[in-house]
Coordinates of C-alpha atoms in Angstrom, one line a residue:
M1 CA -72.8 -14.1 55.8
K2 CA -75.7 -16.3 54.8
R3 CA -77.8 -13.3 53.9
H4 CA -75.0 -11.8 51.8
A5 CA -74.6 -15.2 50.0
A6 CA -78.3 -15.3 49.3
V7 CA -78.3 -11.9 47.8
L8 CA -75.3 -12.6 45.6
S9 CA -76.8 -15.8 44.4
F10 CA -80.0 -14.0 43.5
S11 CA -78.0 -11.3 41.6
V12 CA -76.1 -13.9 39.5
S13 CA -79.3 -15.8 38.7
I14 CA -80.9 -12.6 37.4
T15 CA -77.8 -11.8 35.3
L16 CA -77.7 -15.2 33.7
S17 CA -81.3 -15.2 33.0
A18 CA -81.0 -11.9 31.2
I19 CA -78.1 -13.2 29.1
A20 CA -80.1 -16.3 28.2
A21 CA -83.0 -14.1 27.2
D22 CA -80.8 -11.9 25.0
A23 CA -79.4 -15.0 23.3
T24 CA -82.8 -16.5 22.7
S25 CA -84.0 -13.2 21.2
A26 CA -81.0 -13.0 18.9
A27 CA -81.4 -16.6 17.8
A28 CA -85.1 -15.9 17.2
N29 CA -84.2 -13.2 14.6
P30 CA -83.3 -15.2 11.4
V31 CA -81.9 -12.1 9.6
D32 CA -79.4 -11.5 12.5
E33 CA -78.6 -15.2 12.5
T34 CA -77.9 -15.2 8.8
L35 CA -75.8 -12.1 9.1
A36 CA -73.8 -13.6 11.9
A37 CA -73.2 -16.8 9.9
V38 CA -71.9 -14.9 6.9
Q39 CA -69.6 -12.7 9.1
L40 CA -68.3 -15.8 10.8
L41 CA -67.4 -17.5 7.5
R42 CA -65.7 -14.4 6.3
E43 CA -63.7 -13.8 9.4
G44 CA -62.7 -17.5 9.7
G45 CA -61.9 -18.0 6.0
C46 CA -64.8 -20.5 5.7
G47 CA -63.2 -22.7 8.3
G48 CA -59.6 -22.1 7.1
I49 CA -60.3 -23.0 3.5
V50 CA -59.7 -19.5 2.1
P51 CA -57.9 -16.4 3.5
A52 CA -60.0 -14.5 6.1
V53 CA -61.6 -11.3 4.8
R54 CA -63.1 -8.3 6.6
A55 CA -66.7 -8.2 7.8
L56 CA -69.5 -6.8 5.6
N57 CA -71.6 -3.7 6.3
H58 CA -75.3 -4.4 6.6
D59 CA -76.9 -2.1 4.1
G60 CA -80.6 -1.3 4.2
L61 CA -80.7 -0.7 0.4
L62 CA -79.4 -4.2 -0.1
D63 CA -82.1 -5.5 2.2
R64 CA -84.6 -3.9 -0.2
A65 CA -82.7 -5.5 -3.1
A66 CA -83.0 -8.9 -1.5
A67 CA -86.7 -8.4 -1.0
Q68 CA -87.2 -7.4 -4.6
W69 CA -85.2 -10.3 -5.8
A70 CA -87.4 -12.5 -3.6
A71 CA -90.5 -10.9 -5.3
G72 CA -89.3 -12.0 -8.7
K73 CA -86.9 -9.4 -10.1
T74 CA -83.6 -10.5 -11.4
L75 CA -80.7 -9.9 -9.0
A76 CA -79.3 -7.2 -11.3
A77 CA -82.6 -5.4 -11.7
A78 CA -83.4 -5.7 -8.0
T79 CA -80.0 -4.2 -7.0
E80 CA -80.2 -1.3 -9.4
S81 CA -83.8 -0.5 -8.5
S82 CA -83.1 -0.5 -4.8
G83 CA -81.1 2.7 -5.1
Y84 CA -77.8 0.9 -4.4
K85 CA -75.2 1.6 -7.2
P86 CA -73.1 -1.6 -7.5
E87 CA -69.8 -2.2 -9.1
A88 CA -70.4 -5.9 -8.6
A89 CA -73.1 -8.0 -6.9
A90 CA -73.8 -11.6 -6.1
G91 CA -76.7 -13.4 -4.5
V92 CA -77.4 -16.6 -2.5
H93 CA -80.9 -18.1 -2.1
L94 CA -81.3 -20.6 0.7
T95 CA -84.2 -22.8 1.8
G96 CA -84.3 -24.2 5.3
S97 CA -84.0 -23.4 9.0
P98 CA -82.0 -20.4 10.0
S99 CA -80.0 -22.6 12.3
A100 CA -78.7 -24.5 9.3
T101 CA -77.5 -21.4 7.5
L102 CA -73.9 -21.6 8.6
G103 CA -73.5 -25.2 7.5
T104 CA -75.3 -24.7 4.2
L105 CA -73.2 -21.6 3.3
K106 CA -70.0 -23.4 4.2
R107 CA -70.8 -26.4 2.1
S108 CA -72.0 -24.7 -1.1
D109 CA -71.4 -20.9 -1.1
C110 CA -68.1 -20.3 0.5
A111 CA -66.6 -18.6 -2.6
T112 CA -69.6 -16.2 -2.8
V113 CA -69.8 -15.2 0.9
T114 CA -66.0 -14.8 1.3
N115 CA -65.5 -12.8 -1.9
R116 CA -63.0 -10.1 -0.8
G117 CA -64.3 -7.7 -3.4
M118 CA -67.7 -7.4 -1.7
R119 CA -68.3 -4.7 0.9
D120 CA -72.0 -4.7 1.8
I121 CA -74.8 -7.2 2.5
G122 CA -78.5 -7.3 2.5
I123 CA -80.9 -10.1 3.7
H124 CA -84.5 -10.9 3.2
R125 CA -86.3 -13.8 5.0
R126 CA -89.7 -15.2 4.0
G127 CA -91.0 -18.4 5.4
R128 CA -88.2 -21.0 5.1
D129 CA -86.4 -19.0 2.4
T130 CA -83.6 -16.5 2.8
W131 CA -82.2 -14.3 0.1
I132 CA -78.7 -12.8 0.6
V133 CA -77.3 -10.0 -1.6
L134 CA -73.6 -9.1 -1.4
A135 CA -72.3 -6.1 -3.3
S136 CA -69.6 -3.5 -3.6
P137 CA -70.5 0.1 -4.4
Y138 CA -69.5 1.8 -7.6
V139 CA -67.1 4.7 -6.9
V140 CA -66.9 7.5 -9.4
P141 CA -63.3 7.8 -10.6
S142 CA -61.6 10.8 -9.0
R143 CA -59.9 13.5 -11.0
T144 CA -56.5 12.1 -10.0
E145 CA -57.4 8.9 -11.9
A146 CA -58.2 10.8 -15.1
P147 CA -54.7 10.5 -16.6
V148 CA -54.7 6.8 -16.0
L149 CA -58.0 6.3 -17.7
A150 CA -57.0 8.6 -20.6
A151 CA -53.9 6.5 -21.1
R152 CA -55.9 3.3 -21.0
A153 CA -58.4 4.6 -23.6
L154 CA -55.5 5.7 -25.8
D155 CA -54.0 2.2 -25.6
L156 CA -57.3 0.6 -26.6
V157 CA -57.9 3.0 -29.4
N158 CA -54.4 2.4 -30.8
E159 CA -54.8 -1.3 -30.5
A160 CA -57.9 -1.1 -32.6
R161 CA -56.2 1.1 -35.2
A162 CA -53.2 -1.2 -35.3
R163 CA -55.2 -4.3 -36.2
G164 CA -57.9 -2.7 -38.4
A165 CA -61.6 -3.0 -37.8
R166 CA -65.0 -3.4 -39.4
C167 CA -67.3 -0.5 -38.6
G168 CA -70.7 -1.6 -39.7
T169 CA -70.4 -2.5 -43.4
R170 CA -67.1 -0.7 -43.8
W171 CA -63.7 -2.3 -43.3
F172 CA -60.9 0.0 -42.1
A173 CA -57.3 -1.1 -42.7
P174 CA -54.7 -0.6 -39.9
A175 CA -54.0 3.1 -39.2
P176 CA -51.2 4.9 -37.5
P177 CA -51.5 5.5 -33.8
V178 CA -52.9 8.7 -32.4
R179 CA -51.3 10.6 -29.5
L180 CA -52.9 12.3 -26.5
S181 CA -53.4 16.0 -26.7
G182 CA -53.8 18.0 -23.5
T183 CA -55.6 20.7 -25.4
L184 CA -58.1 18.3 -26.9
G185 CA -58.5 16.7 -23.5
G186 CA -59.5 20.1 -22.1
V187 CA -62.1 20.5 -24.8
A188 CA -63.5 17.1 -24.1
L189 CA -63.7 17.9 -20.4
G190 CA -65.4 21.1 -21.0
H191 CA -68.2 19.5 -23.1
A192 CA -68.5 16.5 -20.6
N193 CA -68.9 19.0 -17.7
D194 CA -71.5 21.0 -19.7
M195 CA -73.6 18.0 -20.5
A196 CA -73.3 16.8 -16.9
E197 CA -74.3 20.1 -15.5
H198 CA -77.2 20.8 -17.8
D199 CA -78.5 17.2 -18.3
Y200 CA -78.3 16.8 -22.1
F201 CA -76.5 14.4 -24.4
E202 CA -75.6 16.0 -27.8
H203 CA -72.6 16.8 -29.8
E204 CA -73.9 20.4 -30.2
D205 CA -73.9 22.2 -26.9
L206 CA -76.7 24.4 -25.6
A207 CA -75.1 27.5 -27.2
G208 CA -75.2 25.9 -30.6
H209 CA -71.4 25.2 -30.7
T210 CA -70.2 22.1 -32.6
P211 CA -67.1 20.0 -31.7
A212 CA -65.1 21.9 -34.3
D213 CA -66.3 25.2 -32.9
R214 CA -65.1 24.2 -29.4
V215 CA -61.7 23.0 -30.7
R216 CA -61.1 26.3 -32.6
A217 CA -62.2 28.4 -29.6
V218 CA -59.2 27.2 -27.7
G219 CA -56.8 28.1 -30.5
Y220 CA -56.2 24.6 -31.8
H221 CA -55.6 24.7 -35.6
E222 CA -57.2 21.7 -37.3
T223 CA -58.1 20.4 -40.7
L224 CA -60.6 17.8 -39.3
V225 CA -62.4 17.2 -36.0
G226 CA -64.4 14.2 -34.8
E227 CA -66.2 13.6 -31.5
N228 CA -67.5 10.5 -29.7
I229 CA -69.7 10.7 -26.6
A230 CA -71.1 8.1 -24.3
Y231 CA -73.2 8.0 -21.1
G232 CA -73.5 5.6 -18.2
L233 CA -70.5 3.4 -18.9
R234 CA -68.1 3.0 -16.0
S235 CA -64.7 2.2 -17.4
A236 CA -62.4 3.2 -20.3
D237 CA -62.6 -0.4 -21.5
D238 CA -66.4 -0.4 -21.7
V239 CA -66.5 3.1 -23.3
V240 CA -64.0 2.3 -26.1
Q241 CA -65.6 -1.1 -26.7
G242 CA -69.0 0.5 -27.0
W243 CA -67.7 3.0 -29.5
L244 CA -66.1 0.3 -31.6
E245 CA -69.4 -1.6 -31.8
S246 CA -71.2 1.5 -33.1
P247 CA -70.5 2.1 -36.8
G248 CA -70.3 5.9 -36.7
H249 CA -68.2 6.1 -33.5
C250 CA -66.0 3.3 -34.8
E251 CA -65.3 5.2 -38.0
N252 CA -64.1 8.1 -36.0
I253 CA -61.7 5.9 -34.1
M254 CA -60.4 4.2 -37.2
D255 CA -60.1 7.3 -39.5
P256 CA -56.4 7.4 -40.5
R257 CA -56.5 11.2 -40.9
F258 CA -56.8 11.7 -37.2
A259 CA -53.4 12.1 -35.4
E260 CA -54.4 13.4 -31.9
M261 CA -57.2 12.7 -29.3
G262 CA -58.4 13.9 -26.0
I263 CA -60.8 12.1 -23.7
A264 CA -62.5 13.1 -20.5
Y265 CA -65.5 12.2 -18.2
A266 CA -67.8 14.0 -15.8
Q267 CA -70.4 12.8 -13.3
G268 CA -73.9 13.9 -13.9
R269 CA -75.2 16.5 -11.5
A270 CA -78.8 17.0 -12.6
V271 CA -81.4 14.3 -13.4
K272 CA -78.8 11.8 -14.7
H273 CA -76.1 10.9 -12.3
G274 CA -73.9 8.5 -14.4
L275 CA -70.7 9.4 -16.2
Y276 CA -70.6 11.5 -19.4
W277 CA -67.6 10.6 -21.6
V278 CA -66.3 12.7 -24.5
Q279 CA -63.6 11.8 -27.0
V280 CA -62.3 14.5 -29.3
L281 CA -60.2 13.5 -32.3
A282 CA -58.4 15.9 -34.6
A283 CA -56.0 16.3 -37.5
P284 CA -53.8 19.3 -36.7
R285 CA -52.7 21.6 -39.5
A286 CA -49.1 21.1 -40.6

């Protein structure tokens, strides 16, 4: 019995020593300690101050973004150049011991680290400084979202037409609303897909066809055609606002002769990977 007890005691001693060693090793890694602090604050709602939110994914690209931010880039530039494509991003810069991270974040950065819109995290540690980057990835709108985005763009265009607008040096009085055309939407999608596939950004396509040529090719009978294109913007709101701030594009939107429009987008598939947007406006023959 005594021998059995001695062996058991030895086994427990070894196990406890291993656990202590693992804990010491984890505590010695300031990045892991920082990550654990952020996750604890999110899961506990920052000590019950805010609703609990799900844990973040540790992303290597955001580790790179945090390192570039520490090296002097702005947070936005560091996140973009890291290869991570953000919908939103936020950062926290801390100075002090890793063991104080939890308390520091709880006192001054609860709102940032418990932001429910954030999905991923990256961390960089140098000396006594820690840079934390939180972000959510940009997700390309699916084709099922296209009708919703088209309806939103239509609302924004008609709001501008209803109130009137200054396009550069020209003032346009309020104009009647335009309506969505499925035919013009198809023309817009065809040109957006072509630009995305072949990596160009022009009103005239690679075969030399103009917007009016493309509209006529589908059997649409018009008296006037206009086209607006954009690249890189991520929402219908940003796209329409950008066009309204550009005199030529704004004039197309405000032209009272137009009665119908179509709008579409396509994701770049060659060198450029952003969204290509095309708006086609037309005055149909009576």
